[in-house]
Amino acid sequence: MNQEELKQNALKILEESHVGILSTVKGDKPHSRYMTFFNDEFTLYTATNKQTQKVDELEANPHAHILLGYEGQGVGDAFLEIEGTMGVYDDQSMIDKVWNEHLEGWFSGPDDPNLVILAIKPDRARLINKKGKEPQTLQL
């Protein structure tokens, strides 16, 4: 698969799969949790409360690892493995970019004072488990 095909496959996964696993570093160990992701090309965004462990963890170490796309249907389900660097944003333009009705279960609205956005800029992305294919690295 060439890089353009790989990019299109990866973007399809990002557009169709919104729940994934975000891993940060807590002390010297990985700390994982499910999150809802939104994307703009390969930059990922997720909303969180500014008083959570993940915010504290990324301030100590901004590196993150994300798994997105595995649907649990069996062998051959493609998914993305993304390594990146996270930042925390509380500016209204970033919140407005990410805000949608799915976030209403966690926040009172886009003006909730505890709402922040985590933006993950990928350093590396790999398409994994594409039936019959070895893992492939997307050049970013």
PDB file of C-alpha atoms in Angstrom:
ATOM      1  CA  MET A   1       0.000   0.000   0.000  1.00  0.00           C
ATOM      2  CA  ASN A   2       1.478   3.355  -0.977  1.00  0.00           C
ATOM      3  CA  GLN A   3       1.491   6.385   1.340  1.00  0.00           C
ATOM      4  CA  GLU A   4      -1.607   7.969  -0.239  1.00  0.00           C
ATOM      5  CA  GLU A   5      -3.626   4.748   0.180  1.00  0.00           C
ATOM      6  CA  LEU A   6      -2.318   4.400   3.710  1.00  0.00           C
ATOM      7  CA  LYS A   7      -3.312   7.988   4.486  1.00  0.00           C
ATOM      8  CA  GLN A   8      -6.843   7.446   3.128  1.00  0.00           C
ATOM      9  CA  ASN A   9      -7.254   4.223   5.149  1.00  0.00           C
ATOM     10  CA  ALA A  10      -6.023   5.963   8.291  1.00  0.00           C
ATOM     11  CA  LEU A  11      -8.306   8.980   7.783  1.00  0.00           C
ATOM     12  CA  LYS A  12     -11.277   6.642   7.271  1.00  0.00           C
ATOM     13  CA  ILE A  13     -10.562   5.042  10.651  1.00  0.00           C
ATOM     14  CA  LEU A  14     -10.268   8.470  12.282  1.00  0.00           C
ATOM     15  CA  GLU A  15     -13.573   9.611  10.780  1.00  0.00           C
ATOM     16  CA  GLU A  16     -15.458   6.438  11.737  1.00  0.00           C
ATOM     17  CA  SER A  17     -13.940   5.597  15.137  1.00  0.00           C
ATOM     18  CA  HIS A  18     -14.318   8.119  17.900  1.00  0.00           C
ATOM     19  CA  VAL A  19     -13.783   6.058  21.037  1.00  0.00           C
ATOM     20  CA  GLY A  20     -10.246   4.944  21.656  1.00  0.00           C
ATOM     21  CA  ILE A  21      -7.619   4.438  24.313  1.00  0.00           C
ATOM     22  CA  LEU A  22      -5.436   7.329  25.450  1.00  0.00           C
ATOM     23  CA  SER A  23      -2.299   6.370  27.336  1.00  0.00           C
ATOM     24  CA  THR A  24      -0.217   8.880  29.234  1.00  0.00           C
ATOM     25  CA  VAL A  25       2.721   8.381  31.575  1.00  0.00           C
ATOM     26  CA  LYS A  26       2.054   8.281  35.327  1.00  0.00           C
ATOM     27  CA  GLY A  27       5.353   8.163  37.122  1.00  0.00           C
ATOM     28  CA  ASP A  28       7.299   5.708  35.011  1.00  0.00           C
ATOM     29  CA  LYS A  29       4.332   3.591  33.930  1.00  0.00           C
ATOM     30  CA  PRO A  30       1.638   3.825  31.251  1.00  0.00           C
ATOM     31  CA  HIS A  31      -1.806   4.988  32.365  1.00  0.00           C
ATOM     32  CA  SER A  32      -4.634   4.214  29.927  1.00  0.00           C
ATOM     33  CA  ARG A  33      -8.262   5.208  29.679  1.00  0.00           C
ATOM     34  CA  TYR A  34     -11.024   5.342  27.070  1.00  0.00           C
ATOM     35  CA  MET A  35     -11.673   8.741  25.545  1.00  0.00           C
ATOM     36  CA  THR A  36     -13.785  10.202  22.764  1.00  0.00           C
ATOM     37  CA  PHE A  37     -11.687  11.700  19.980  1.00  0.00           C
ATOM     38  CA  PHE A  38     -12.364  14.188  17.205  1.00  0.00           C
ATOM     39  CA  ASN A  39      -9.895  14.905  14.454  1.00  0.00           C
ATOM     40  CA  ASP A  40      -8.733  17.497  11.970  1.00  0.00           C
ATOM     41  CA  GLU A  41      -6.692  15.412   9.535  1.00  0.00           C
ATOM     42  CA  PHE A  42      -4.261  13.648  11.896  1.00  0.00           C
ATOM     43  CA  THR A  43      -4.435  16.030  14.835  1.00  0.00           C
ATOM     44  CA  LEU A  44      -6.663  14.528  17.508  1.00  0.00           C
ATOM     45  CA  TYR A  45      -8.747  16.404  20.063  1.00  0.00           C
ATOM     46  CA  THR A  46     -10.510  15.233  23.191  1.00  0.00           C
ATOM     47  CA  ALA A  47     -12.358  17.138  25.877  1.00  0.00           C
ATOM     48  CA  THR A  48     -11.629  16.666  29.555  1.00  0.00           C
ATOM     49  CA  ASN A  49     -11.992  18.282  32.936  1.00  0.00           C
ATOM     50  CA  LYS A  50      -8.990  20.445  33.754  1.00  0.00           C
ATOM     51  CA  GLN A  51      -8.779  18.832  37.203  1.00  0.00           C
ATOM     52  CA  THR A  52      -8.057  15.281  35.999  1.00  0.00           C
ATOM     53  CA  GLN A  53      -5.022  13.043  36.288  1.00  0.00           C
ATOM     54  CA  LYS A  54      -4.428  13.123  32.548  1.00  0.00           C
ATOM     55  CA  VAL A  55      -3.898  16.893  32.659  1.00  0.00           C
ATOM     56  CA  ASP A  56      -1.443  16.512  35.542  1.00  0.00           C
ATOM     57  CA  GLU A  57       0.296  13.648  33.752  1.00  0.00           C
ATOM     58  CA  LEU A  58       0.730  15.483  30.475  1.00  0.00           C
ATOM     59  CA  GLU A  59       2.130  18.527  32.253  1.00  0.00           C
ATOM     60  CA  ALA A  60       4.831  16.219  33.654  1.00  0.00           C
ATOM     61  CA  ASN A  61       5.284  14.316  30.363  1.00  0.00           C
ATOM     62  CA  PRO A  62       3.448  15.429  27.190  1.00  0.00           C
ATOM     63  CA  HIS A  63       3.912  12.137  25.313  1.00  0.00           C
ATOM     64  CA  ALA A  64       0.783  10.135  24.518  1.00  0.00           C
ATOM     65  CA  HIS A  65      -0.132   6.884  22.819  1.00  0.00           C
ATOM     66  CA  ILE A  66      -3.567   6.357  21.246  1.00  0.00           C
ATOM     67  CA  LEU A  67      -5.307   3.292  19.843  1.00  0.00           C
ATOM     68  CA  LEU A  68      -8.320   3.898  17.593  1.00  0.00           C
ATOM     69  CA  GLY A  69     -10.365   1.795  15.243  1.00  0.00           C
ATOM     70  CA  TYR A  70     -10.522  -1.774  16.450  1.00  0.00           C
ATOM     71  CA  GLU A  71     -14.174  -2.772  16.213  1.00  0.00           C
ATOM     72  CA  GLY A  72     -13.895  -6.155  17.931  1.00  0.00           C
ATOM     73  CA  GLN A  73     -15.220  -8.105  14.965  1.00  0.00           C
ATOM     74  CA  GLY A  74     -12.274 -10.476  14.886  1.00  0.00           C
ATOM     75  CA  VAL A  75      -8.931 -11.058  13.268  1.00  0.00           C
ATOM     76  CA  GLY A  76      -8.192  -8.528  10.585  1.00  0.00           C
ATOM     77  CA  ASP A  77      -9.893  -5.489  12.135  1.00  0.00           C
ATOM     78  CA  ALA A  78      -7.689  -2.533  11.217  1.00  0.00           C
ATOM     79  CA  PHE A  79      -6.792   0.053  13.825  1.00  0.00           C
ATOM     80  CA  LEU A  80      -4.421   2.962  14.272  1.00  0.00           C
ATOM     81  CA  GLU A  81      -1.599   3.237  16.726  1.00  0.00           C
ATOM     82  CA  ILE A  82      -0.644   6.900  17.181  1.00  0.00           C
ATOM     83  CA  GLU A  83       2.233   8.355  19.164  1.00  0.00           C
ATOM     84  CA  GLY A  84       2.138  12.071  19.739  1.00  0.00           C
ATOM     85  CA  THR A  85       2.648  15.095  21.901  1.00  0.00           C
ATOM     86  CA  MET A  86      -0.268  16.579  23.845  1.00  0.00           C
ATOM     87  CA  GLY A  87      -1.107  20.115  24.818  1.00  0.00           C
ATOM     88  CA  VAL A  88      -3.907  21.529  26.992  1.00  0.00           C
ATOM     89  CA  TYR A  89      -6.049  24.355  25.614  1.00  0.00           C
ATOM     90  CA  ASP A  90      -8.724  26.381  27.348  1.00  0.00           C
ATOM     91  CA  ASP A  91      -9.180  29.117  24.753  1.00  0.00           C
ATOM     92  CA  GLN A  92     -12.732  29.503  23.494  1.00  0.00           C
ATOM     93  CA  SER A  93     -11.813  29.075  19.823  1.00  0.00           C
ATOM     94  CA  MET A  94     -10.404  25.597  20.526  1.00  0.00           C
ATOM     95  CA  ILE A  95     -13.408  24.667  22.668  1.00  0.00           C
ATOM     96  CA  ASP A  96     -15.805  25.860  19.954  1.00  0.00           C
ATOM     97  CA  LYS A  97     -13.926  23.788  17.371  1.00  0.00           C
ATOM     98  CA  VAL A  98     -14.407  20.584  19.379  1.00  0.00           C
ATOM     99  CA  TRP A  99     -17.711  21.164  21.201  1.00  0.00           C
ATOM    100  CA  ASN A 100     -20.659  18.979  20.168  1.00  0.00           C
ATOM    101  CA  GLU A 101     -23.775  17.526  21.765  1.00  0.00           C
ATOM    102  CA  HIS A 102     -21.958  14.322  22.781  1.00  0.00           C
ATOM    103  CA  LEU A 103     -20.052  16.324  25.397  1.00  0.00           C
ATOM    104  CA  GLU A 104     -23.229  17.454  27.178  1.00  0.00           C
ATOM    105  CA  GLY A 105     -23.125  14.378  29.424  1.00  0.00           C
ATOM    106  CA  TRP A 106     -19.875  15.577  30.994  1.00  0.00           C
ATOM    107  CA  PHE A 107     -20.019  19.362  30.769  1.00  0.00           C
ATOM    108  CA  SER A 108     -22.724  21.988  31.281  1.00  0.00           C
ATOM    109  CA  GLY A 109     -21.863  23.557  27.929  1.00  0.00           C
ATOM    110  CA  PRO A 110     -19.001  25.043  25.937  1.00  0.00           C
ATOM    111  CA  ASP A 111     -18.596  27.720  28.609  1.00  0.00           C
ATOM    112  CA  ASP A 112     -18.111  25.205  31.454  1.00  0.00           C
ATOM    113  CA  PRO A 113     -15.142  26.566  33.450  1.00  0.00           C
ATOM    114  CA  ASN A 114     -13.702  23.072  33.964  1.00  0.00           C
ATOM    115  CA  LEU A 115     -13.670  22.188  30.252  1.00  0.00           C
ATOM    116  CA  VAL A 116     -10.312  21.987  28.495  1.00  0.00           C
ATOM    117  CA  ILE A 117      -9.285  20.444  25.196  1.00  0.00           C
ATOM    118  CA  LEU A 118      -6.355  18.110  24.776  1.00  0.00           C
ATOM    119  CA  ALA A 119      -4.779  18.327  21.330  1.00  0.00           C
ATOM    120  CA  ILE A 120      -2.513  15.506  20.243  1.00  0.00           C
ATOM    121  CA  LYS A 121      -0.088  16.213  17.406  1.00  0.00           C
ATOM    122  CA  PRO A 122       1.076  12.889  15.983  1.00  0.00           C
ATOM    123  CA  ASP A 123       4.764  12.061  15.778  1.00  0.00           C
ATOM    124  CA  ARG A 124       4.068   8.629  14.302  1.00  0.00           C
ATOM    125  CA  ALA A 125       1.015   6.718  13.094  1.00  0.00           C
ATOM    126  CA  ARG A 126       0.818   3.063  12.127  1.00  0.00           C
ATOM    127  CA  LEU A 127      -1.980   1.106  10.498  1.00  0.00           C
ATOM    128  CA  ILE A 128      -2.111  -2.236  12.296  1.00  0.00           C
ATOM    129  CA  ASN A 129      -3.858  -5.532  11.602  1.00  0.00           C
ATOM    130  CA  LYS A 130      -5.025  -4.723   8.075  1.00  0.00           C
ATOM    131  CA  LYS A 131      -5.941  -8.216   6.947  1.00  0.00           C
ATOM    132  CA  GLY A 132      -2.994  -9.809   5.171  1.00  0.00           C
ATOM    133  CA  LYS A 133      -0.704  -6.794   5.679  1.00  0.00           C
ATOM    134  CA  GLU A 134       2.210  -6.096   7.968  1.00  0.00           C
ATOM    135  CA  PRO A 135       1.877  -2.971  10.161  1.00  0.00           C
ATOM    136  CA  GLN A 136       2.544   0.078   8.022  1.00  0.00           C
ATOM    137  CA  THR A 137       3.903   3.433   9.139  1.00  0.00           C
ATOM    138  CA  LEU A 138       2.306   6.571   7.825  1.00  0.00           C
ATOM    139  CA  GLN A 139       4.783   9.314   6.997  1.00  0.00           C
ATOM    140  CA  LEU A 140       3.487  12.506   8.615  1.00  0.00           C
TER     141      LEU A 140
END
